[in-house]
């Protein structure tokens, strides 16, 4: 089956970022959590420079805590939830007008856990007509098996499985972009390895 190439495009002004449940309570339960947070923090900071609007969810914060302080969610709407899906009514309403009064064409989706809240959110978003760009190195699960299989399932329902650097360059499109040099500072250092692909021995 040939993929519709237009679905892989990201445009500034027509793209929003959803940050799912990157909370303090998950830190001890996940090996490699610090690397995942490092990647997510860099992506969020770069997307803020590109003025990509952001919405954040927090799963039952009374028990799991707030979003980790390493990730700059200043200026974002934050929604507490109990569902295993970001797309609660309040978030849907915010999303519908987040791009200068209009809903975005594309969603950049990152967070926890890939096989639970991320996957359920991706399904919901796809069913409602959004193009979903799932950033693999900024999505995590407690086990690599759950994470890998979730990414495969999300690809099968039409999500773009991508990386943080890929989405940044897709948004900027040109080295003449006014924020290129500022964003470049976030990609000069290679992103932390999160175990999804084998490392070649040279």
mmCIF file of C-alpha atoms in Angstrom:
data_model
loop_
_atom_site.group_PDB
_atom_site.id
_atom_site.type_symbol
_atom_site.label_atom_id
_atom_site.label_comp_id
_atom_site.label_asym_id
_atom_site.label_seq_id
_atom_site.Cartn_x
_atom_site.Cartn_y
_atom_site.Cartn_z
ATOM 1 C CA UNK A 1 0.000 0.000 0.000
ATOM 2 C CA UNK A 2 1.410 3.382 -1.033
ATOM 3 C CA UNK A 3 1.417 6.019 1.674
ATOM 4 C CA UNK A 4 -0.128 9.367 0.820
ATOM 5 C CA UNK A 5 2.974 11.562 0.997
ATOM 6 C CA UNK A 6 0.957 14.672 1.884
ATOM 7 C CA UNK A 7 0.105 13.105 5.227
ATOM 8 C CA UNK A 8 3.757 13.142 6.243
ATOM 9 C CA UNK A 9 4.036 16.948 5.934
ATOM 10 C CA UNK A 10 4.244 19.236 8.975
ATOM 11 C CA UNK A 11 3.410 22.932 8.661
ATOM 12 C CA UNK A 12 3.977 25.688 11.190
ATOM 13 C CA UNK A 13 0.673 27.257 12.174
ATOM 14 C CA UNK A 14 -1.166 24.016 11.448
ATOM 15 C CA UNK A 15 0.574 21.739 13.945
ATOM 16 C CA UNK A 16 0.140 21.239 17.696
ATOM 17 C CA UNK A 17 2.113 19.291 20.303
ATOM 18 C CA UNK A 18 0.441 16.944 22.789
ATOM 19 C CA UNK A 19 2.505 15.919 25.816
ATOM 20 C CA UNK A 20 1.042 12.883 27.566
ATOM 21 C CA UNK A 21 1.621 12.095 31.241
ATOM 22 C CA UNK A 22 5.388 12.649 31.598
ATOM 23 C CA UNK A 23 5.045 12.714 35.371
ATOM 24 C CA UNK A 24 7.294 12.378 38.384
ATOM 25 C CA UNK A 25 5.577 9.215 39.596
ATOM 26 C CA UNK A 26 6.803 7.189 36.629
ATOM 27 C CA UNK A 27 10.497 7.886 37.194
ATOM 28 C CA UNK A 28 11.280 4.922 39.446
ATOM 29 C CA UNK A 29 9.162 2.465 37.448
ATOM 30 C CA UNK A 30 10.989 2.908 34.145
ATOM 31 C CA UNK A 31 14.560 2.030 33.280
ATOM 32 C CA UNK A 32 15.937 4.746 31.016
ATOM 33 C CA UNK A 33 13.355 7.293 32.121
ATOM 34 C CA UNK A 34 16.021 9.976 32.420
ATOM 35 C CA UNK A 35 17.097 9.560 28.779
ATOM 36 C CA UNK A 36 13.500 9.669 27.598
ATOM 37 C CA UNK A 37 12.935 12.872 29.598
ATOM 38 C CA UNK A 38 16.139 14.369 28.179
ATOM 39 C CA UNK A 39 14.923 13.759 24.621
ATOM 40 C CA UNK A 40 11.438 15.050 25.367
ATOM 41 C CA UNK A 41 12.757 18.172 27.068
ATOM 42 C CA UNK A 42 14.931 19.079 24.091
ATOM 43 C CA UNK A 43 12.081 18.576 21.648
ATOM 44 C CA UNK A 44 9.623 20.625 23.699
ATOM 45 C CA UNK A 45 12.119 23.488 24.033
ATOM 46 C CA UNK A 46 12.810 23.523 20.293
ATOM 47 C CA UNK A 47 9.090 23.421 19.440
ATOM 48 C CA UNK A 48 8.495 26.366 21.764
ATOM 49 C CA UNK A 49 11.020 28.358 19.713
ATOM 50 C CA UNK A 50 8.986 27.449 16.613
ATOM 51 C CA UNK A 51 5.786 28.611 18.351
ATOM 52 C CA UNK A 52 4.112 25.211 18.118
ATOM 53 C CA UNK A 53 1.199 25.333 20.605
ATOM 54 C CA UNK A 54 1.229 22.689 23.333
ATOM 55 C CA UNK A 55 -1.353 20.854 25.437
ATOM 56 C CA UNK A 56 -0.339 18.665 28.377
ATOM 57 C CA UNK A 57 -2.165 15.865 30.178
ATOM 58 C CA UNK A 58 -1.447 14.422 33.613
ATOM 59 C CA UNK A 59 -2.787 11.038 34.690
ATOM 60 C CA UNK A 60 -4.271 11.251 38.193
ATOM 61 C CA UNK A 61 -1.687 13.767 39.443
ATOM 62 C CA UNK A 62 -2.721 13.286 43.089
ATOM 63 C CA UNK A 63 -0.995 9.912 42.943
ATOM 64 C CA UNK A 64 1.480 10.258 40.067
ATOM 65 C CA UNK A 65 2.589 13.846 40.567
ATOM 66 C CA UNK A 66 3.003 16.689 38.121
ATOM 67 C CA UNK A 67 4.863 16.838 34.815
ATOM 68 C CA UNK A 68 8.609 16.502 35.473
ATOM 69 C CA UNK A 69 10.277 19.903 35.954
ATOM 70 C CA UNK A 70 12.891 19.173 33.261
ATOM 71 C CA UNK A 71 10.201 19.723 30.627
ATOM 72 C CA UNK A 72 9.210 23.344 30.098
ATOM 73 C CA UNK A 73 5.417 23.355 29.863
ATOM 74 C CA UNK A 74 5.076 27.043 30.691
ATOM 75 C CA UNK A 75 2.227 28.620 28.754
ATOM 76 C CA UNK A 76 0.565 25.282 28.009
ATOM 77 C CA UNK A 77 -2.902 24.228 29.101
ATOM 78 C CA UNK A 78 -2.615 21.279 31.489
ATOM 79 C CA UNK A 79 -5.479 18.836 31.934
ATOM 80 C CA UNK A 80 -5.739 16.267 34.710
ATOM 81 C CA UNK A 81 -7.417 13.018 33.721
ATOM 82 C CA UNK A 82 -8.243 9.508 34.841
ATOM 83 C CA UNK A 83 -8.940 8.060 31.369
ATOM 84 C CA UNK A 84 -6.211 6.141 29.562
ATOM 85 C CA UNK A 85 -6.579 8.605 26.680
ATOM 86 C CA UNK A 86 -5.618 12.265 26.421
ATOM 87 C CA UNK A 87 -8.691 13.173 24.421
ATOM 88 C CA UNK A 88 -11.038 14.094 27.245
ATOM 89 C CA UNK A 89 -13.757 16.682 26.412
ATOM 90 C CA UNK A 90 -11.834 19.632 27.875
ATOM 91 C CA UNK A 91 -8.745 18.822 25.859
ATOM 92 C CA UNK A 92 -10.755 18.294 22.679
ATOM 93 C CA UNK A 93 -12.276 21.745 23.112
ATOM 94 C CA UNK A 94 -8.874 23.384 23.602
ATOM 95 C CA UNK A 95 -7.437 21.542 20.613
ATOM 96 C CA UNK A 96 -10.244 22.651 18.305
ATOM 97 C CA UNK A 97 -9.119 26.302 18.358
ATOM 98 C CA UNK A 98 -5.434 26.065 19.315
ATOM 99 C CA UNK A 99 -4.022 27.171 15.941
ATOM 100 C CA UNK A 100 -5.147 30.799 15.687
ATOM 101 C CA UNK A 101 -8.753 29.851 16.324
ATOM 102 C CA UNK A 102 -8.687 26.719 14.195
ATOM 103 C CA UNK A 103 -7.933 23.077 14.834
ATOM 104 C CA UNK A 104 -4.535 21.776 13.704
ATOM 105 C CA UNK A 105 -4.075 19.507 10.725
ATOM 106 C CA UNK A 106 -1.244 17.606 12.415
ATOM 107 C CA UNK A 107 -0.453 16.498 15.950
ATOM 108 C CA UNK A 108 3.023 15.791 17.309
ATOM 109 C CA UNK A 109 2.471 13.249 20.083
ATOM 110 C CA UNK A 110 4.944 12.352 22.851
ATOM 111 C CA UNK A 111 4.787 10.821 26.316
ATOM 112 C CA UNK A 112 3.821 7.795 28.388
ATOM 113 C CA UNK A 113 3.044 4.969 28.104
ATOM 114 C CA UNK A 114 3.323 4.107 24.425
ATOM 115 C CA UNK A 115 1.053 1.052 24.648
ATOM 116 C CA UNK A 116 -1.611 2.633 26.867
ATOM 117 C CA UNK A 117 -2.405 6.362 26.896
ATOM 118 C CA UNK A 118 -0.311 7.229 23.837
ATOM 119 C CA UNK A 119 -1.853 4.492 21.700
ATOM 120 C CA UNK A 120 -5.410 5.207 22.844
ATOM 121 C CA UNK A 121 -4.880 8.913 22.187
ATOM 122 C CA UNK A 122 -3.449 8.205 18.737
ATOM 123 C CA UNK A 123 -6.458 6.050 17.852
ATOM 124 C CA UNK A 124 -8.845 8.771 19.007
ATOM 125 C CA UNK A 125 -6.977 11.489 17.111
ATOM 126 C CA UNK A 126 -6.838 9.444 13.904
ATOM 127 C CA UNK A 127 -10.546 8.658 14.140
ATOM 128 C CA UNK A 128 -11.206 12.401 14.363
ATOM 129 C CA UNK A 129 -9.214 13.244 11.256
ATOM 130 C CA UNK A 130 -5.874 14.407 12.652
ATOM 131 C CA UNK A 131 -2.550 13.402 11.142
ATOM 132 C CA UNK A 132 -0.528 12.014 14.048
ATOM 133 C CA UNK A 133 3.265 12.213 14.124
ATOM 134 C CA UNK A 134 4.358 9.867 16.877
ATOM 135 C CA UNK A 135 7.873 10.754 18.054
ATOM 136 C CA UNK A 136 9.384 7.353 18.815
ATOM 137 C CA UNK A 137 12.383 8.578 20.815
ATOM 138 C CA UNK A 138 10.058 10.667 22.995
ATOM 139 C CA UNK A 139 7.517 7.906 23.703
ATOM 140 C CA UNK A 140 8.184 5.265 26.310
ATOM 141 C CA UNK A 141 6.810 2.200 28.068
ATOM 142 C CA UNK A 142 8.042 0.142 30.989
ATOM 143 C CA UNK A 143 9.070 -2.622 28.582
ATOM 144 C CA UNK A 144 10.600 -2.403 25.123
ATOM 145 C CA UNK A 145 8.241 -5.139 23.923
ATOM 146 C CA UNK A 146 5.167 -3.075 24.780
ATOM 147 C CA UNK A 147 6.734 0.020 23.273
ATOM 148 C CA UNK A 148 7.812 -1.605 20.016
ATOM 149 C CA UNK A 149 4.516 -3.390 19.421
ATOM 150 C CA UNK A 150 2.577 -0.207 20.187
ATOM 151 C CA UNK A 151 4.600 1.725 17.612
ATOM 152 C CA UNK A 152 3.872 -0.975 15.051
ATOM 153 C CA UNK A 153 0.146 -0.874 15.789
ATOM 154 C CA UNK A 154 0.069 2.913 15.576
ATOM 155 C CA UNK A 155 1.876 2.823 12.238
ATOM 156 C CA UNK A 156 -0.757 0.358 11.021
ATOM 157 C CA UNK A 157 -3.577 2.822 11.805
ATOM 158 C CA UNK A 158 -1.870 5.583 9.825
ATOM 159 C CA UNK A 159 0.366 7.375 12.315
ATOM 160 C CA UNK A 160 3.703 8.718 11.114
ATOM 161 C CA UNK A 161 6.390 7.078 13.266
ATOM 162 C CA UNK A 162 9.161 9.633 13.424
ATOM 163 C CA UNK A 163 11.938 11.127 15.560
ATOM 164 C CA UNK A 164 12.411 14.456 17.289
ATOM 165 C CA UNK A 165 14.982 15.763 14.823
ATOM 166 C CA UNK A 166 12.804 14.738 11.874
ATOM 167 C CA UNK A 167 9.795 16.767 13.033
ATOM 168 C CA UNK A 168 11.913 19.858 13.669
ATOM 169 C CA UNK A 169 13.369 19.872 10.163
ATOM 170 C CA UNK A 170 9.965 19.157 8.633
ATOM 171 C CA UNK A 171 8.553 22.207 10.393
ATOM 172 C CA UNK A 172 11.423 24.539 9.458
ATOM 173 C CA UNK A 173 11.693 23.297 5.841
ATOM 174 C CA UNK A 174 14.611 25.614 4.976
ATOM 175 C CA UNK A 175 17.927 26.685 6.520
ATOM 176 C CA UNK A 176 16.746 30.241 5.891
ATOM 177 C CA UNK A 177 14.051 29.792 8.538
ATOM 178 C CA UNK A 178 14.371 32.676 10.999
ATOM 179 C CA UNK A 179 14.745 30.303 13.970
ATOM 180 C CA UNK A 180 17.060 27.795 12.310
ATOM 181 C CA UNK A 181 20.169 28.762 14.284
ATOM 182 C CA UNK A 182 18.264 28.729 17.577
ATOM 183 C CA UNK A 183 16.772 25.308 16.894
ATOM 184 C CA UNK A 184 20.140 23.995 15.692
ATOM 185 C CA UNK A 185 21.467 24.233 19.235
ATOM 186 C CA UNK A 186 19.035 21.472 20.218
ATOM 187 C CA UNK A 187 20.100 19.067 17.463
ATOM 188 C CA UNK A 188 23.875 19.517 17.385
ATOM 189 C CA UNK A 189 24.244 16.904 20.107
ATOM 190 C CA UNK A 190 22.881 13.505 19.041
ATOM 191 C CA UNK A 191 19.653 12.511 20.751
ATOM 192 C CA UNK A 192 19.906 9.944 23.555
ATOM 193 C CA UNK A 193 19.649 6.324 22.409
ATOM 194 C CA UNK A 194 16.424 4.742 23.678
ATOM 195 C CA UNK A 195 16.836 1.177 22.439
ATOM 196 C CA UNK A 196 14.401 0.982 19.526
ATOM 197 C CA UNK A 197 16.896 0.113 16.814
ATOM 198 C CA UNK A 198 20.086 -1.957 17.055
ATOM 199 C CA UNK A 199 23.322 0.018 17.231
ATOM 200 C CA UNK A 200 25.685 -0.855 14.384
ATOM 201 C CA UNK A 201 29.163 -1.978 15.410
ATOM 202 C CA UNK A 202 31.798 -0.118 13.397
#
